[in-house]
Tab-separated table of C-alpha atoms in Angstrom:
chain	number	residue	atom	x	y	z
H	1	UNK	CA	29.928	-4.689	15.792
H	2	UNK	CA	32.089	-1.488	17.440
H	3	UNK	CA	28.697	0.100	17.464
H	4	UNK	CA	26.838	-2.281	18.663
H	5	UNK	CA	29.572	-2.320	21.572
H	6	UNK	CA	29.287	1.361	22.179
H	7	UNK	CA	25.728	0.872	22.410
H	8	UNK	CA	26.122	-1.602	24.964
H	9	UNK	CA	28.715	0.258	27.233
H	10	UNK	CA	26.235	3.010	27.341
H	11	UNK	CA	23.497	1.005	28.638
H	12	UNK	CA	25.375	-0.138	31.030
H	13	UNK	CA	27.063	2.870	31.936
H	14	UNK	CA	23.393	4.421	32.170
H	15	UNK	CA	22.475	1.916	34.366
H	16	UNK	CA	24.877	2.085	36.858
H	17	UNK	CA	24.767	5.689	37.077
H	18	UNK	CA	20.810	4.893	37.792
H	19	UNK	CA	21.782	2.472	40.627
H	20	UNK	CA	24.196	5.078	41.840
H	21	UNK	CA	21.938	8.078	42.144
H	22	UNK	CA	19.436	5.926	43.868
H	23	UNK	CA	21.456	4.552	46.069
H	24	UNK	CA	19.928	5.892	49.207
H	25	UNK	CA	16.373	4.393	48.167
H	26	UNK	CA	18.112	0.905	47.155
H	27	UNK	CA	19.912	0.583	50.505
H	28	UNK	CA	17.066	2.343	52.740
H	29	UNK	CA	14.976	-0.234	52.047
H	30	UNK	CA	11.370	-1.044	53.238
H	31	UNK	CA	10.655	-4.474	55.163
H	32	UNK	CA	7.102	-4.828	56.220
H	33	UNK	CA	8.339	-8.226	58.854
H	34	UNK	CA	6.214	-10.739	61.280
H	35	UNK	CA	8.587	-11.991	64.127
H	36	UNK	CA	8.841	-15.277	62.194
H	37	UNK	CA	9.528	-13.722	58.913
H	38	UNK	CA	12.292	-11.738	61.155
H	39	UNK	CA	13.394	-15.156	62.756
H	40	UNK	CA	13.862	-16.827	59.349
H	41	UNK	CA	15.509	-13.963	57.778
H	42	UNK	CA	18.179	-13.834	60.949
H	43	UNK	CA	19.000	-17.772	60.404
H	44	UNK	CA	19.873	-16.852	56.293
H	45	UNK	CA	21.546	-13.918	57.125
H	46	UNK	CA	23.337	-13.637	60.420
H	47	UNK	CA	27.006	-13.633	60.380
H	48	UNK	CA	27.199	-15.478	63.589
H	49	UNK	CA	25.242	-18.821	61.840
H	50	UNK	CA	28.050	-18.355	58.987
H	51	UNK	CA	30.752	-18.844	61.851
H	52	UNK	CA	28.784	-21.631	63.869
H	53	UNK	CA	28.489	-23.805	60.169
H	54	UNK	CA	32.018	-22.959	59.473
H	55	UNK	CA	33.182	-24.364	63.124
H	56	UNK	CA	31.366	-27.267	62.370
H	57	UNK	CA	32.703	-27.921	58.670
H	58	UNK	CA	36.364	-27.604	60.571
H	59	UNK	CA	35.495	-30.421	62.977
H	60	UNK	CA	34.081	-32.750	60.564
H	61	UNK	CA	37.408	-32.281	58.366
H	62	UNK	CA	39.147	-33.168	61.267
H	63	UNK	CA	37.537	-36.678	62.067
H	64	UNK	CA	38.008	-37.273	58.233
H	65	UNK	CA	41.968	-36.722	58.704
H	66	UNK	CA	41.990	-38.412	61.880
H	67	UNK	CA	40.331	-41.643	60.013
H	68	UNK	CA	42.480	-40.712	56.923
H	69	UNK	CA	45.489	-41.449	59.401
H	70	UNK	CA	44.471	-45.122	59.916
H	71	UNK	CA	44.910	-45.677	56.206
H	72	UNK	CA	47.778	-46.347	53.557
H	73	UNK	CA	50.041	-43.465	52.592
H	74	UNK	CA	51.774	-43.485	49.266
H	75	UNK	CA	54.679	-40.830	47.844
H	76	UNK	CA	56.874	-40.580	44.897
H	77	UNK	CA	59.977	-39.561	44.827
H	78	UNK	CA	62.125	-38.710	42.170
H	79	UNK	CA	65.974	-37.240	41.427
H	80	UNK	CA	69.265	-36.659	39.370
H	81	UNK	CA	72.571	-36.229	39.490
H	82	UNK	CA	74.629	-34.586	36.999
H	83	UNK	CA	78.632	-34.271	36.639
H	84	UNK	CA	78.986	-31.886	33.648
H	85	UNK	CA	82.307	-32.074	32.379
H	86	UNK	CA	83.944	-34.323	34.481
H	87	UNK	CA	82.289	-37.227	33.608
H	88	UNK	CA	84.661	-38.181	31.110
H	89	UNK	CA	87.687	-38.534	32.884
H	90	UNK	CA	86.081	-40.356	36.232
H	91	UNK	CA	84.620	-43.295	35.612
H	92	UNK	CA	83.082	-42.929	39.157
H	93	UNK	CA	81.083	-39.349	38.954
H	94	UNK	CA	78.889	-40.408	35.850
H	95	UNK	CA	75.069	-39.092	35.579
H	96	UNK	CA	72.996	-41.214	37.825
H	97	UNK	CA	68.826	-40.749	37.919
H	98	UNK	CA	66.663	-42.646	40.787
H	99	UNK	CA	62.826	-43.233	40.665
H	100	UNK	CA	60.930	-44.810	43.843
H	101	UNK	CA	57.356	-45.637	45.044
H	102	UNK	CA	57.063	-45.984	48.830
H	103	UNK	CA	53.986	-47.009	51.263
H	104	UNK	CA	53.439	-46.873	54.100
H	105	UNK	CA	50.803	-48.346	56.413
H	106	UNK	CA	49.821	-47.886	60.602
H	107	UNK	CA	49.618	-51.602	61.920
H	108	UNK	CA	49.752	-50.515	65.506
H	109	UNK	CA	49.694	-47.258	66.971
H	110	UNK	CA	49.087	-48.101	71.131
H	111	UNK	CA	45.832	-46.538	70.769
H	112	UNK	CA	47.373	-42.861	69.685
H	113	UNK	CA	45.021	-43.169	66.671
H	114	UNK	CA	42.238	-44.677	67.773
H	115	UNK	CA	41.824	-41.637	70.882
H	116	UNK	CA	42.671	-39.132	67.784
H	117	UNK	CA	39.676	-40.139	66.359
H	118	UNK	CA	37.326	-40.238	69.539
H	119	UNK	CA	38.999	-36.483	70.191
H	120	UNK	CA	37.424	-35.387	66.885
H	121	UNK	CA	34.525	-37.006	66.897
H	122	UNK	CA	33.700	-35.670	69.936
H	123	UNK	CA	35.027	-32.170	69.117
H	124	UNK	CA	32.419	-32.830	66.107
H	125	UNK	CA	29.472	-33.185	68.828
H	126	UNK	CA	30.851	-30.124	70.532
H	127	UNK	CA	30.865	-27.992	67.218
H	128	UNK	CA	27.012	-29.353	66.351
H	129	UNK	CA	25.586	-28.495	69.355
H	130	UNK	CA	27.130	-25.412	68.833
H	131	UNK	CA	25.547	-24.602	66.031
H	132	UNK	CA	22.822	-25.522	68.009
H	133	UNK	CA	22.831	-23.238	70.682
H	134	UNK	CA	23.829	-20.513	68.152
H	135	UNK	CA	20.641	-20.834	66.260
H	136	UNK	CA	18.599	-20.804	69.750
H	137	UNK	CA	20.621	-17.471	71.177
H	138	UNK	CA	19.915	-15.819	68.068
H	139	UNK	CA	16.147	-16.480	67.808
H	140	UNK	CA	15.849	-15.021	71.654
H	141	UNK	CA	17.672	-11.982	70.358
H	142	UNK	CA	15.523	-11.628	67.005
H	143	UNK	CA	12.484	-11.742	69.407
H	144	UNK	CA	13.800	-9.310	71.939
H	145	UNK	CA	15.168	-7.076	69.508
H	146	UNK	CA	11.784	-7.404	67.205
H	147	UNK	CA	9.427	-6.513	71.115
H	148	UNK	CA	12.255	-3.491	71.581
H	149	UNK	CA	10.225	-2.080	68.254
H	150	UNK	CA	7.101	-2.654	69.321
H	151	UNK	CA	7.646	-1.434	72.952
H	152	UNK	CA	9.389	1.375	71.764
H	153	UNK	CA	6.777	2.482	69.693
H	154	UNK	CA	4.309	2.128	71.770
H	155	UNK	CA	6.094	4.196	73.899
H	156	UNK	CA	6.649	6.617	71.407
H	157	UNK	CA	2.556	6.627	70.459
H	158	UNK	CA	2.304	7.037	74.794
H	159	UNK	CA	4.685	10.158	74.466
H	160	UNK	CA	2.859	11.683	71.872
H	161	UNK	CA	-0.423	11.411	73.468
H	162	UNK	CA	1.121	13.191	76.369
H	163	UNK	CA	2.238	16.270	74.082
H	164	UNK	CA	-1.249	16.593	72.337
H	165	UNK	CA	-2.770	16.347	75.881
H	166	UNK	CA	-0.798	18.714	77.769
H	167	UNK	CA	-1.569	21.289	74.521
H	168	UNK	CA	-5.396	20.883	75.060
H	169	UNK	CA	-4.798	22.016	78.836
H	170	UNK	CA	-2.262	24.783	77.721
H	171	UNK	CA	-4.895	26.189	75.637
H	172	UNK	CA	-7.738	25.143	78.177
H	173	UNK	CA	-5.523	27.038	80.671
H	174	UNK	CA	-4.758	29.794	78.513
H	175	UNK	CA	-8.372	30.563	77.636
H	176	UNK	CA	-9.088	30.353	81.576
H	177	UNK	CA	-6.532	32.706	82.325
H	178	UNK	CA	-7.591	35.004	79.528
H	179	UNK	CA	-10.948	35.155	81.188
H	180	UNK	CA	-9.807	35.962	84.116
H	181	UNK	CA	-10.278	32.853	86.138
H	182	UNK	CA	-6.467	31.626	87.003
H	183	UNK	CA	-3.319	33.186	87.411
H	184	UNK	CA	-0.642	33.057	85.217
H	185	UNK	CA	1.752	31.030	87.144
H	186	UNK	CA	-1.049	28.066	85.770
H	187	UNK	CA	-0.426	28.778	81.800
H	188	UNK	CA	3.562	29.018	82.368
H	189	UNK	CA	3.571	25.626	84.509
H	190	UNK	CA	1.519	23.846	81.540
H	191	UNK	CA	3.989	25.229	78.984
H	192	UNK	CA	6.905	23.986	81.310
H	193	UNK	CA	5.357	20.455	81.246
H	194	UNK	CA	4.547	20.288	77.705
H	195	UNK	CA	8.310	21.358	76.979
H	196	UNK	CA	9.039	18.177	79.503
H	197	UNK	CA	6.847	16.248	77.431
H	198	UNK	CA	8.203	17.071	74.293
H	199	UNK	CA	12.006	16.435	75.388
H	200	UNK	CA	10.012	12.854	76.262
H	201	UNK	CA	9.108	12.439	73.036
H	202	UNK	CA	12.613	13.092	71.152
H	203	UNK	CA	13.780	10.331	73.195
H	204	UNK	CA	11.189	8.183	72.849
H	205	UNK	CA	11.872	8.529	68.808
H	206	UNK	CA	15.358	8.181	69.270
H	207	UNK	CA	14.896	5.045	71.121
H	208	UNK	CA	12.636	4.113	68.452
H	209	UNK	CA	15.056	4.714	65.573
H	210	UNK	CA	18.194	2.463	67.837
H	211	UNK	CA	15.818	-0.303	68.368
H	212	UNK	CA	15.354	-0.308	64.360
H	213	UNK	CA	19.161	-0.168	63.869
H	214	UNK	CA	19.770	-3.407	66.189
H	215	UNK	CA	17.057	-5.544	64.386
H	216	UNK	CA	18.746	-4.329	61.409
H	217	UNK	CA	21.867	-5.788	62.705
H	218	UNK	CA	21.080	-8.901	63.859
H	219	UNK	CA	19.020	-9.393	60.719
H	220	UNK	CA	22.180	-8.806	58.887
H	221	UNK	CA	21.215	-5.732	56.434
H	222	UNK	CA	22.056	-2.317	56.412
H	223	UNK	CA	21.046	-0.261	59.279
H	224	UNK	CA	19.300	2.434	57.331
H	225	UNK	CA	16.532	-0.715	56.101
H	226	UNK	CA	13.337	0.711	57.378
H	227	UNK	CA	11.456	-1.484	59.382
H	228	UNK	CA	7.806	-1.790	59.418
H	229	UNK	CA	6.594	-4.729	62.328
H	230	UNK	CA	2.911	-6.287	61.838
H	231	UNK	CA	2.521	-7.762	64.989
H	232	UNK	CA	2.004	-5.886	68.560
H	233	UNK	CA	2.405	-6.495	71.832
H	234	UNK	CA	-0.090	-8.844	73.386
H	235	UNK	CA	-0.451	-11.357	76.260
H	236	UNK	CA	-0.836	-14.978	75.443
H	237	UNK	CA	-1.147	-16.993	78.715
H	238	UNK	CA	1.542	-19.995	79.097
H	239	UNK	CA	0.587	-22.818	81.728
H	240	UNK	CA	4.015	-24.677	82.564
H	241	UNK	CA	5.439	-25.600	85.432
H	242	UNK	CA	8.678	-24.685	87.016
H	243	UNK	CA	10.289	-28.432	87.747
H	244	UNK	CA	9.354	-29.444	84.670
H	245	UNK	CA	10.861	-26.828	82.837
H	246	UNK	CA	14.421	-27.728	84.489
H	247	UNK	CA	13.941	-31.125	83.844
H	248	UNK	CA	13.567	-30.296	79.792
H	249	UNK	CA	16.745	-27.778	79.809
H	250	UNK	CA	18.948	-30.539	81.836
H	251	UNK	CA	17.694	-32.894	78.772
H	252	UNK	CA	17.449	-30.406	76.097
H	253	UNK	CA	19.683	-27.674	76.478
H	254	UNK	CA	22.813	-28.046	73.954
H	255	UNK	CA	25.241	-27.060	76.510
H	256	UNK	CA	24.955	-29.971	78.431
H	257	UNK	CA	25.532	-32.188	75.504
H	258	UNK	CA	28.641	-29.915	74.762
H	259	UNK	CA	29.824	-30.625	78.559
H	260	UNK	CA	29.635	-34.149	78.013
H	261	UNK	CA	31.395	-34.032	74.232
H	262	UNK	CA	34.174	-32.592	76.264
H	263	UNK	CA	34.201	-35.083	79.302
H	264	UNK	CA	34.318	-37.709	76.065
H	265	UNK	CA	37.201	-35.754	74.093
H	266	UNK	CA	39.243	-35.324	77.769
H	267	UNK	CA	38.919	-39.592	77.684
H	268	UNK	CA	40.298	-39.670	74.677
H	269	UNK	CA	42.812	-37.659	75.166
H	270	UNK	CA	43.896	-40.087	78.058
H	271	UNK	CA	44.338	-42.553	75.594
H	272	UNK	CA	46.686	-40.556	73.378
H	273	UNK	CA	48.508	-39.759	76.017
H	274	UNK	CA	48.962	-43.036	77.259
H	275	UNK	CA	50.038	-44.097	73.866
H	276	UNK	CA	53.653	-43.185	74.570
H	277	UNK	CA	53.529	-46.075	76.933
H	278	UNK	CA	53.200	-48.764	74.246
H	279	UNK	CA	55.169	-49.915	71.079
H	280	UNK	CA	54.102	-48.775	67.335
H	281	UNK	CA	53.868	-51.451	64.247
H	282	UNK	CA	53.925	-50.177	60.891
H	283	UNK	CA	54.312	-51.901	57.675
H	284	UNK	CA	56.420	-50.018	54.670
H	285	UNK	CA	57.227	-50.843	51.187
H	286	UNK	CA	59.201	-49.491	48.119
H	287	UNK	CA	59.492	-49.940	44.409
H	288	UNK	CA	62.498	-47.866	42.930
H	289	UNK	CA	64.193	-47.537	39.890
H	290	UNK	CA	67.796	-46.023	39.608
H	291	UNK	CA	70.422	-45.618	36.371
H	292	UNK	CA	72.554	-43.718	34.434
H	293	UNK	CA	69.401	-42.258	31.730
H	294	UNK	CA	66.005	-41.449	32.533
H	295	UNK	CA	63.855	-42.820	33.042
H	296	UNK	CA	66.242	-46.024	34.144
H	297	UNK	CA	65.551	-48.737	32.090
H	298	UNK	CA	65.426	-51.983	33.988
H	299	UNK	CA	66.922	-51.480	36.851
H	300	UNK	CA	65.122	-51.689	39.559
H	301	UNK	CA	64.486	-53.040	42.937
H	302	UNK	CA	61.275	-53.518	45.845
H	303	UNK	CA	61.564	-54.186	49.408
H	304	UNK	CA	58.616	-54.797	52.460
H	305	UNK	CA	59.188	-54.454	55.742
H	306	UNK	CA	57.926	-54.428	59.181
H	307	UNK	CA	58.891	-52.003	61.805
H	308	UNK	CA	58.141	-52.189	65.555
H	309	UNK	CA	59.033	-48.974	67.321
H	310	UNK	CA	58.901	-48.616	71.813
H	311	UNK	CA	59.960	-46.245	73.512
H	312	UNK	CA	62.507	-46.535	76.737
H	313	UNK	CA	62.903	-43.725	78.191
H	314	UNK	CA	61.435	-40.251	77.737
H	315	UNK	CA	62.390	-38.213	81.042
H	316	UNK	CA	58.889	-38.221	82.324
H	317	UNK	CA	56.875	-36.724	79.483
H	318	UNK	CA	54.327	-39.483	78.849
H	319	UNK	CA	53.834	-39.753	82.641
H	320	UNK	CA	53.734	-35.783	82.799
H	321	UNK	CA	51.358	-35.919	79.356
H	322	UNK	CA	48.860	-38.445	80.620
H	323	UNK	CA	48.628	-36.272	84.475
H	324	UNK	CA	47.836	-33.290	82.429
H	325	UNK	CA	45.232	-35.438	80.055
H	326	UNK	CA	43.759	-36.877	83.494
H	327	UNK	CA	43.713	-32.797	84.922
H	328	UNK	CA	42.025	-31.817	81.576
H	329	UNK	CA	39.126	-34.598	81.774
H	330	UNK	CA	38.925	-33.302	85.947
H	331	UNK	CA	37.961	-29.786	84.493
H	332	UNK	CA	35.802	-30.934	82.008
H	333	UNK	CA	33.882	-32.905	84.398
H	334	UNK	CA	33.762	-29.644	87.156
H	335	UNK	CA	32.823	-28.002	84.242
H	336	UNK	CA	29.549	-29.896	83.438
H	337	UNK	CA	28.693	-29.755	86.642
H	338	UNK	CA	28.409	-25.822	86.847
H	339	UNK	CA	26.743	-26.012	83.182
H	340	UNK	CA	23.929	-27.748	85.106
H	341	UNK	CA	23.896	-25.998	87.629
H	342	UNK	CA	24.064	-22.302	85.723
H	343	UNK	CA	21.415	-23.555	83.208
H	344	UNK	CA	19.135	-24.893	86.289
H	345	UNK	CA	19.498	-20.886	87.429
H	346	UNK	CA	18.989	-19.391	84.547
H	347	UNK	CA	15.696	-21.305	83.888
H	348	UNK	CA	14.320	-20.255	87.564
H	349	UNK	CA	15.309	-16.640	86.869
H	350	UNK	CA	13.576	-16.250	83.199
H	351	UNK	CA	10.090	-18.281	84.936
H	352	UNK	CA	10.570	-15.528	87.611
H	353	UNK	CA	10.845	-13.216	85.879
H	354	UNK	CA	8.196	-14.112	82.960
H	355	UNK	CA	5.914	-14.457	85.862
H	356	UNK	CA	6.369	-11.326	87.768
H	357	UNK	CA	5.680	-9.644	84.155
H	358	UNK	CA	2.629	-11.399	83.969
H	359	UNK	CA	1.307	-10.399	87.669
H	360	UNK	CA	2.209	-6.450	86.722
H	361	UNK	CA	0.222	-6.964	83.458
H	362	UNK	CA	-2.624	-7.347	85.634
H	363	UNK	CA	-2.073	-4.998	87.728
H	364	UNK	CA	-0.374	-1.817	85.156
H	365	UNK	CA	-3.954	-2.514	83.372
H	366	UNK	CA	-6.384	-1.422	86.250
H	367	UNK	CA	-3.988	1.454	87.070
H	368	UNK	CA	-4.363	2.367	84.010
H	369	UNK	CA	-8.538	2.622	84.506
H	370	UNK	CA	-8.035	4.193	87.400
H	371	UNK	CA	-5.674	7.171	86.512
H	372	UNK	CA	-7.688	7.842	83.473
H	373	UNK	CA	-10.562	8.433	85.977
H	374	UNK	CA	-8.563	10.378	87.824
H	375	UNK	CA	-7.369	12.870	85.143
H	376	UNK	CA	-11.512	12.986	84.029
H	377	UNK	CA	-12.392	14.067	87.497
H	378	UNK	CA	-9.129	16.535	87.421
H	379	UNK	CA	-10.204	17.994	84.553
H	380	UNK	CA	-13.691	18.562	85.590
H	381	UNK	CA	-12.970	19.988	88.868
H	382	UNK	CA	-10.379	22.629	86.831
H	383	UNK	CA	-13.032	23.505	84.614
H	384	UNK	CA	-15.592	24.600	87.195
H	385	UNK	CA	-13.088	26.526	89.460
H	386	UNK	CA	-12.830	24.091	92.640
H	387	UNK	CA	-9.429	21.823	91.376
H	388	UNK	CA	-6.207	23.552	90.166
H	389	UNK	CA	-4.355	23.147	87.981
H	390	UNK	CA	-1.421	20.884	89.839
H	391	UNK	CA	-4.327	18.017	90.230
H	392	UNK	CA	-4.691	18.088	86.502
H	393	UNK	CA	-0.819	17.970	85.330
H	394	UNK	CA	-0.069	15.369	88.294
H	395	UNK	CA	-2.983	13.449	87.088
H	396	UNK	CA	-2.053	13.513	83.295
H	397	UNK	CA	1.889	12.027	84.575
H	398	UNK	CA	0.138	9.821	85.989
H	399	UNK	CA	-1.996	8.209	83.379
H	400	UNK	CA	1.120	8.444	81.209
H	401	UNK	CA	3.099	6.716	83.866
H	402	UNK	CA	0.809	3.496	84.315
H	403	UNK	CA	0.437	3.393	80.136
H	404	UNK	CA	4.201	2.926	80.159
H	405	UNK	CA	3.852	0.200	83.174
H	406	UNK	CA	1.842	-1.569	81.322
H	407	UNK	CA	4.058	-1.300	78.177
H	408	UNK	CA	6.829	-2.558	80.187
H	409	UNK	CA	5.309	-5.300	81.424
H	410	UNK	CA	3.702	-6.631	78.485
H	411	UNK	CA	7.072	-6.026	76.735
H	412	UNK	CA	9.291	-8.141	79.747
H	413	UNK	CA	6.515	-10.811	79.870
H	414	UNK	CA	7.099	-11.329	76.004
H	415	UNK	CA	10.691	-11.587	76.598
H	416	UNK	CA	10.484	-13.296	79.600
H	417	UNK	CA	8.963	-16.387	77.396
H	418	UNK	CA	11.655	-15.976	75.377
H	419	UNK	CA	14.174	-15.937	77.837
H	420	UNK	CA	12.361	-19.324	79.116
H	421	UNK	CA	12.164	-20.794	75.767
H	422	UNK	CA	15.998	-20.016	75.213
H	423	UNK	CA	16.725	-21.528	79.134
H	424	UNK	CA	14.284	-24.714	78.297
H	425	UNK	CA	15.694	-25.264	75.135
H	426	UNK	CA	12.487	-25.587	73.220
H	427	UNK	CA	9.423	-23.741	72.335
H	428	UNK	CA	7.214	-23.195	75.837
H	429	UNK	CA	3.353	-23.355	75.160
């Protein structure tokens, strides 16, 4: 058996040490994701759903102890008293033990428990809708984060075009000036913009490699994962309309129902307040047992009562308590109100702006024709002596430029829906 043990440890041991040593490989691991696969791995894994679920679990325990407060509540009590040596010579100060059972019971309570309850119940509304909106913020920022990828590697594909480009017209320009056909002013301005363009590309890796790390983060894993995304930027036309749209948010958006959960919790809290202005009834009862061992033998007594309980006087606090309730439900109405009216903005600015993106699509892609033209006719024109070698560079910038427009603006149309989606509070199609 010990060597059977030893054995054991050193597997183990062996193991680890194997897990250890590939650590990097273990943590800097390779996801090959879809945006869906990325959405459903954010809703497992995201912190943020963790605290929306546990906000929620809070507010249902409250309604359960504000409805636990409506029912019976039952202690024990038990004690002792004991003289030591005394005993004997006062007949008076002899041991004495006590047992009881008591229960108590709410008959009455001026509405203070029944607006305890509406108060949680609402807060329970509040808390799912919550959750709610949560789950909806975090799929816009899984899709914006998951387009940052693929716009900044298609930016980084763009940059890298530009250095292999610019290097075919260094050594075009080289071989021109070795010949004797340009000056040299022509091969140092091409190196200067191929430097230029490979400064471009560092950042356009490094932009690459932070857009990575925030997926990583939202998809809660470690931010050296590697990400590999399988789908690419494309345009996929949406026909809605923008009336409509605001109509849907001011229905389906879980803020307003949140707005209104307060309005309802602010009414409730009227009632507690106003509570203070009525009588309480509650019903009691006891069993005890009391005597000079333990447990007491037969001695032992019950008693039920009734107890009605109103307040005075109070100096003005359930008058000042039930101004402040009625100031509370005020805000919370002002409040929805502006929800509304914020939400009914920020659907017109993501339709805007999803349909400005879709206009420069259009346009970004026949610039795009046209400055790679443009550079063709450049390049010609250098090559036989009449263009120079300004009209070429300028021309190459430009092509890159209206690539990179049209990056862009397939990139903010994507998250434009997104941003619409999120403002309508369901999928747009």
């Amino acid at each position: 058996m010990k060597t059977a043990r030893s054995g054991k440890h050193r597997v183990v041991a062996m193991a680890t040490a194997a897990i250890f040593l590939m650590g990097g490989s273990v943590w800097a691991a390779q996801l090959d994701l879809t945006l869906q696969e990325s959405i459903d791995l954010a809703l497992r894994q995201n912190p943020g759903m963790s605290i929306a679920q546990s906000q929620l679990d809070a507010a249902q325990a409250d309604v359960s102890k504000a409805r636990g407060a409506f029912g019976p509540s039952l202690d024990a009590s038990t004690g002792g008293t004991y003289y030591g040596e005394r005993k004997a010579t006062l007949d008076n100060e002899r041991d004495s033990y006590t047992a009881k059972l008591s229960v108590s019971l709410p008959l009455y309570s001026g509405g203070k428990l029944e607006g305890a309850l509406g108060q949680a119940k609402a807060n329970k509304v509040y808390y799912e809708k919550g959750y709610e909106k949560t789950k909806q913020q975090l799929v816009k920022d899984v899709t914006e984060a998951y387009f940052s990828i693929l716009q900044a590697k298609d930016k980084v594909k763009l940059s890298e075009e530009s250095v292999a480009d610019m290097q075919s017209h260094l050594n075009n320009t080289q071989a021109f000036f070795q010949a004797g056909t340009v000056p040299k002013s022509d091969v140092l301005r091409a190196e200067v913009e191929l430097a230029q363009n490979k400064q471009n590309l560092i950042k356009a890796q490094n932009s690459y490699n932070l857009a990575i790390a925030a997926l990583n983060n939202l998809l809660g894993l470690d931010y050296r994962n590697e990400i590999v995304i399988k789908d690419t930027l494309t345009y996929s036309k949406v026909d809605v309309n923008l009336d409509q749209c605001i109509q849907t948010a001011l229905v389906k958006r879980p803020e307003i129902t949140q707005a209104e959960s307060q309005i309802q919790a602010a009414d409730e809290g009227i009632k507690v307040a106003k509570s203070g202005r009525h009588p309480t009834v509650s019903l009691s009862g006891a069993y005890g047992w009391s005597g000079t061992e333990y447990p007491p033998p037969d001695d032992d007594s019950w008693s039920v009562m009734v107890a009605a309980e109103l307040n005075l006087f109070d100096s003005n606090v359930t008058k000042a308590g039930v101004s402040k309730a009625k100031a509370n439900k005020a805000e919370a109405e002002s409040a929805f109100r502006q929800t509304t009216d914020n939400i009914t903005l920020e659907v017109k600015q993501s339709f805007l702006n999803m349909r400005e993106a879709e206009e420069r699509i259009q346009t970004s892609l026949k610039a795009v024709e046209q400055a790679r033209e443009d550079l063709h006719i450049a390049e010609v024109r250098y090559a036989a002596g009449v263009g120079t070698n300004i009209e070429v560079m300028d021309a190459q910038v430009a092509l890159t430029q209206a690539k990179t427009n049209y990056t862009e603006a397939l990139y903010d149309y994507n998250v434009g829906k997104a941003s619409l989606t999120r403002a309508v509070g369901e999928e747009i199609k």
